[in-house]
Coordinates of N, CA, C and O in Angstrom, one line a residue:
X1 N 137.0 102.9 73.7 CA 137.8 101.9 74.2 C 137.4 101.5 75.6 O 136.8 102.4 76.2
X2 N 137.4 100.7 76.0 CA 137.3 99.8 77.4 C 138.2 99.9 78.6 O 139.3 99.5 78.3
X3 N 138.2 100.3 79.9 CA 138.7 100.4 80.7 C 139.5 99.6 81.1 O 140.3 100.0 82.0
X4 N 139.5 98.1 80.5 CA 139.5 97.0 80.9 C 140.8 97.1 80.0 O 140.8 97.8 79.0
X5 N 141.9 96.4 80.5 CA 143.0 95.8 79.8 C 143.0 94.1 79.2 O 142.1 93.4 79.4
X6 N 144.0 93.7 78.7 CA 143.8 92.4 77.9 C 143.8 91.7 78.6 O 143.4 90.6 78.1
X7 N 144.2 91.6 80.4 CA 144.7 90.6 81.3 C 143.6 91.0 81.9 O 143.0 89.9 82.0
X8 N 142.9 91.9 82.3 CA 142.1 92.3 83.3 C 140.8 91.3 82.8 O 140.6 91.2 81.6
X9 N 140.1 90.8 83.5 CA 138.8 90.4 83.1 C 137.4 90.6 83.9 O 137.0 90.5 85.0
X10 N 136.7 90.9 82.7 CA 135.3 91.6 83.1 C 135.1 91.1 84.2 O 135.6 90.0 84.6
X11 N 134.0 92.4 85.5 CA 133.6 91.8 86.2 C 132.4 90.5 86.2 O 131.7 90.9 85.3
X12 N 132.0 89.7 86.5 CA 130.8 88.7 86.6 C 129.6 89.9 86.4 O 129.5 90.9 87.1
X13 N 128.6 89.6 85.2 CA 127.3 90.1 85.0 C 126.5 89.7 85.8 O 126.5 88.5 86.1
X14 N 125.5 90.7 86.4 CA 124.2 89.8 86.7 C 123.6 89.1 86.2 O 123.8 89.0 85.0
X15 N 122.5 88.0 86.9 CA 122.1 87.2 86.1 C 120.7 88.3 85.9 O 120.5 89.3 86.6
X16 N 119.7 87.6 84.8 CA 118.4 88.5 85.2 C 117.7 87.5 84.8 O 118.0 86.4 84.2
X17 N 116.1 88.1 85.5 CA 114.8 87.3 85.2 C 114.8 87.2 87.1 O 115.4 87.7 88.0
X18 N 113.3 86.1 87.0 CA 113.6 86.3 88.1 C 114.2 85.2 89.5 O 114.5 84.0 89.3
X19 N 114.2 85.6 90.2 CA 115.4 84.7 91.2 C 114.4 83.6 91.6 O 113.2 83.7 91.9
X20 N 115.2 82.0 91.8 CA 114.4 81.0 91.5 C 113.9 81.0 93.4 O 114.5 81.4 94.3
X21 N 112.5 80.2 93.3 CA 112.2 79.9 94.9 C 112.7 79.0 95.3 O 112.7 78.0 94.6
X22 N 113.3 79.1 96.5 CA 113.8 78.2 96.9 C 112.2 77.2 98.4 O 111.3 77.7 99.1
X23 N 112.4 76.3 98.3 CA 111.3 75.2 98.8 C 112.3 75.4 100.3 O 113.5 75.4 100.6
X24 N 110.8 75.5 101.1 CA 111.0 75.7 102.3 C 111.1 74.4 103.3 O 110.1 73.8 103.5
X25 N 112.6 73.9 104.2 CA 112.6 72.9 104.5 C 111.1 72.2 105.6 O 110.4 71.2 105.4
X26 N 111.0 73.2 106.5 CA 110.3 72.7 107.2 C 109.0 71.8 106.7 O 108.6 71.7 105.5
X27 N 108.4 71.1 108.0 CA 107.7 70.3 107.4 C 106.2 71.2 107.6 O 106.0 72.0 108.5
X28 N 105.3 70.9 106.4 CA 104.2 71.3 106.3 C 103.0 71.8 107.1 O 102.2 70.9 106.7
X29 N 102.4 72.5 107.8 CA 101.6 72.2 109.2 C 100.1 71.7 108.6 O 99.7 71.8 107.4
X30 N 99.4 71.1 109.5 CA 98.1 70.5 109.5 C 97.4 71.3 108.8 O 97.5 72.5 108.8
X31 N 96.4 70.5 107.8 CA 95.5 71.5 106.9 C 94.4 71.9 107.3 O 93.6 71.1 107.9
X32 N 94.0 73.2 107.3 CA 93.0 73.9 108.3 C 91.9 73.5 107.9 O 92.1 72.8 106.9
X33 N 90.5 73.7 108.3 CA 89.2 73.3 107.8 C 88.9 74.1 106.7 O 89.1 75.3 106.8
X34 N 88.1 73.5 105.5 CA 88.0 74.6 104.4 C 87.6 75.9 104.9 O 87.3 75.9 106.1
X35 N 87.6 76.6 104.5 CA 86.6 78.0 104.6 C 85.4 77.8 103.9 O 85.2 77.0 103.0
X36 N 84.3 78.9 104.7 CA 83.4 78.8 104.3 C 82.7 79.4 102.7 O 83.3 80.4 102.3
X37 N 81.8 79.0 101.8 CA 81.8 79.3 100.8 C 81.5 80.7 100.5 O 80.6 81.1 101.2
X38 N 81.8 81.5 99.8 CA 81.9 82.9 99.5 C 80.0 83.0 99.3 O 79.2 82.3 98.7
X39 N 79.7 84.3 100.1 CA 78.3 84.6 99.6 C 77.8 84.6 98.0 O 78.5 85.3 97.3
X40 N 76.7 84.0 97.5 CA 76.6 84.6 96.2 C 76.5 85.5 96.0 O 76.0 86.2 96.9
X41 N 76.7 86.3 94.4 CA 76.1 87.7 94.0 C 75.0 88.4 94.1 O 74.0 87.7 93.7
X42 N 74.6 89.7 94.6 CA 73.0 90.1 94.2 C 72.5 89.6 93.0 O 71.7 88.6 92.8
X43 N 72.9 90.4 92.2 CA 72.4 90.0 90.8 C 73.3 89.2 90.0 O 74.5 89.0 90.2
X44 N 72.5 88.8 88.9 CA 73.5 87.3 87.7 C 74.1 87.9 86.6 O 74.8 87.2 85.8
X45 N 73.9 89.5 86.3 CA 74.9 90.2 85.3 C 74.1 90.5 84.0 O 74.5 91.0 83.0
X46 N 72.8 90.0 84.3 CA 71.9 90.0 82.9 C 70.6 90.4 83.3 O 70.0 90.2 84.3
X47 N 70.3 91.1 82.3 CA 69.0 91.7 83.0 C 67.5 90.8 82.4 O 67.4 90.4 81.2
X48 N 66.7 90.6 83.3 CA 65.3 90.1 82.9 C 64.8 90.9 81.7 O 65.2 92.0 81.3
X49 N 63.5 89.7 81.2 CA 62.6 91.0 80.3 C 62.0 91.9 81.2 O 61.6 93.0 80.7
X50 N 61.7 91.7 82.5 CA 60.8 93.2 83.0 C 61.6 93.9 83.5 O 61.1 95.0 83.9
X51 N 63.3 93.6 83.7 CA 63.6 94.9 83.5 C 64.0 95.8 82.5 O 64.1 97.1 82.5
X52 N 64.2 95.0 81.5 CA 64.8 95.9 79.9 C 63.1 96.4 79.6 O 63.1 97.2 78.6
X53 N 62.2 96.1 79.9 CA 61.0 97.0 80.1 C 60.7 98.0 80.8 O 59.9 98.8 80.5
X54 N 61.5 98.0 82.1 CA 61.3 98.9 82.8 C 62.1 100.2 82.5 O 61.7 101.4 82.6
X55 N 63.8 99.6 82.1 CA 64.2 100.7 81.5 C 63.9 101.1 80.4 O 63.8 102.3 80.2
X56 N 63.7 100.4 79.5 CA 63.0 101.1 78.2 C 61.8 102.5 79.1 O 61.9 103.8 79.0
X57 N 61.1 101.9 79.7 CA 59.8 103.0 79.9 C 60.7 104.6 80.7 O 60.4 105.8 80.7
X58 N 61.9 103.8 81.2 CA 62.7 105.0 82.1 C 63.3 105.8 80.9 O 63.4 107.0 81.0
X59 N 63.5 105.2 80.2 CA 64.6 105.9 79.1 C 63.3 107.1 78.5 O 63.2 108.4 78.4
X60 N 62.6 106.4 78.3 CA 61.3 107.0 77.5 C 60.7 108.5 78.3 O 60.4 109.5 77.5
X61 N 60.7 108.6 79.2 CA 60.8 109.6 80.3 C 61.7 110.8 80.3 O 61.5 112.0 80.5
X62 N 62.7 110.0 79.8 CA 64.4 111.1 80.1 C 64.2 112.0 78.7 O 64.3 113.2 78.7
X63 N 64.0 111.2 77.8 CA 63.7 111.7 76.4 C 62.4 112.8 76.2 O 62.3 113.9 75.6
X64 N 61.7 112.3 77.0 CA 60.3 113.5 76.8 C 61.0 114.5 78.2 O 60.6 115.6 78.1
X65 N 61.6 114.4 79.0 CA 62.1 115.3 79.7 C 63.4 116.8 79.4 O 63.7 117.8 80.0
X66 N 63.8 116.0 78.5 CA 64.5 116.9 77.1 C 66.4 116.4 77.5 O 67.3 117.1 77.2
X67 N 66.5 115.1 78.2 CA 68.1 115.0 77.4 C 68.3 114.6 76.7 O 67.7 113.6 76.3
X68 N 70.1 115.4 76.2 CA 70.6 115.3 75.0 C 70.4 113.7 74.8 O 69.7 112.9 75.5
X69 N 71.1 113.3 73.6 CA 71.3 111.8 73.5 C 73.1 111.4 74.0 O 73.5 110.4 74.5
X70 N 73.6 112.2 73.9 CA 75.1 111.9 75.0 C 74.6 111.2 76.4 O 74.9 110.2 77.1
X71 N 73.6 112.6 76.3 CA 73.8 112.3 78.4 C 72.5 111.2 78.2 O 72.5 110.5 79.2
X72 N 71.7 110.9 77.5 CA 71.2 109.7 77.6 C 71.4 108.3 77.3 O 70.6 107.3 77.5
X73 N 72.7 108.6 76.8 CA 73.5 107.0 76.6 C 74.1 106.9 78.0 O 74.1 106.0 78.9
X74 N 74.7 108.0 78.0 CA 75.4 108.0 79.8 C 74.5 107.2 80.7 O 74.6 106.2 81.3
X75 N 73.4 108.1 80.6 CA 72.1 107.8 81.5 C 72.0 106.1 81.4 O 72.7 105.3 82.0
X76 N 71.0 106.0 80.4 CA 71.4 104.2 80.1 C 72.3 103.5 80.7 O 72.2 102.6 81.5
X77 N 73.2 103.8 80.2 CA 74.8 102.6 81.2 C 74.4 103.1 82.3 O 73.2 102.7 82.4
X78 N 74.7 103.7 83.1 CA 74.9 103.8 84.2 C 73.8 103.2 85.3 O 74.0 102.5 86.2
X79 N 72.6 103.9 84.9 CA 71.3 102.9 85.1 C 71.5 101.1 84.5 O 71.3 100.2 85.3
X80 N 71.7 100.9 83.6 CA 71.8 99.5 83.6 C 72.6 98.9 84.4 O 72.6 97.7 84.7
X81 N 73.4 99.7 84.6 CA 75.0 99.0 85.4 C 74.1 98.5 86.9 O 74.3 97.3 87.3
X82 N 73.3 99.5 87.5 CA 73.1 99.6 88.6 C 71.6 98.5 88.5 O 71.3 97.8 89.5
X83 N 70.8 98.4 87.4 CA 70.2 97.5 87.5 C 70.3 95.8 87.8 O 69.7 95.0 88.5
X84 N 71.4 95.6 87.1 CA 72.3 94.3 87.0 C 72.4 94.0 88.7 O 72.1 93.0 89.3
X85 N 72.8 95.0 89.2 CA 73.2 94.6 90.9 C 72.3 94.4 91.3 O 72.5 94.3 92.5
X86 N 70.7 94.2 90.7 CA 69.8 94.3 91.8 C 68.9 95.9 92.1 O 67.9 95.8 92.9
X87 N 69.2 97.1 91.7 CA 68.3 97.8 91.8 C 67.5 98.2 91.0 O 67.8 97.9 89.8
X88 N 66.3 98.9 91.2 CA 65.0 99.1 90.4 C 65.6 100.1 89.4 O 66.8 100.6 89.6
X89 N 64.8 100.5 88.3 CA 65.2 101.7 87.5 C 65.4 103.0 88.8 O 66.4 103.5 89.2
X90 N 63.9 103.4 89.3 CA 64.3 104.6 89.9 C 64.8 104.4 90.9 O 64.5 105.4 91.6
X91 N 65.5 103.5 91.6 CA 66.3 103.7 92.6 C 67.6 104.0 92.2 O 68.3 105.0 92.6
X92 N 67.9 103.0 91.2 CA 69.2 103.7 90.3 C 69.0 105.0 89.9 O 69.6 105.7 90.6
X93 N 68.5 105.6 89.2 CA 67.9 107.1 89.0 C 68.2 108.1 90.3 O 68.5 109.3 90.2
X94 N 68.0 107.5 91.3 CA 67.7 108.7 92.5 C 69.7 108.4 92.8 O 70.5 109.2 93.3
X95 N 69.9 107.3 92.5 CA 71.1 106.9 93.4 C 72.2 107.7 92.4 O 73.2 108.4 92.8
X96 N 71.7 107.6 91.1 CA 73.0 108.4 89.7 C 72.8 110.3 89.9 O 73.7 111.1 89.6
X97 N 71.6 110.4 90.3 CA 71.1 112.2 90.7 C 71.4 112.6 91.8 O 71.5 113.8 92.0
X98 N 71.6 111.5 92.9 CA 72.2 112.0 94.3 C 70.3 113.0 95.1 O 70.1 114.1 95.7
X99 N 69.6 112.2 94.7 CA 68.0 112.5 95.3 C 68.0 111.5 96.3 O 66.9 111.4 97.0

């Protein structure tokens, strides 16, 4: 049963969602000079043919050096990741081994 009697009437619900903005009277201030344009990226996100050659020959290496194929998929991404930015296979290599 309800606390509420027949005469009594609910309190007001909240409303929900969210609360509307209200527009700020003042007036606008002067528009500043653009900013300057954001630096571009090292690298464009895709790798050249001489580097998917270079890691191919890196990969080739890790394999005659005896790892698993887990840690050489690891290996792979993480070297590629690091190529994409701009670095060489073994700099990525020294940078993922902490050499």
């Amino acid at each position: 049963m309800s606390s509420y009697s027949s005469t009594d009437s609910k309190p007001p619900t909240k409303k929900r969602g969210r609360p509307k903005k209200v527009k700020d009277p003042a007036p606008a201030p002067e528009p500043e000079p653009a900013p300057a344009p954001a630096p571009a990226k090292k690298g464009s996100g895709k790798m050249s043919d001489k580097q998917k050659a270079e890691l191919k020959s890196h990969m080739e290496k890790m394999k005659k050096g005896g790892m698993s194929q887990s840690e050489m998929k690891s290996h792979r991404m993480a070297v590629m990741s690091r190529m994409r930015r701009g670095m060489s296979a073994s700099k990525a290599h020294a940078d993922l081994m902490g050499k």
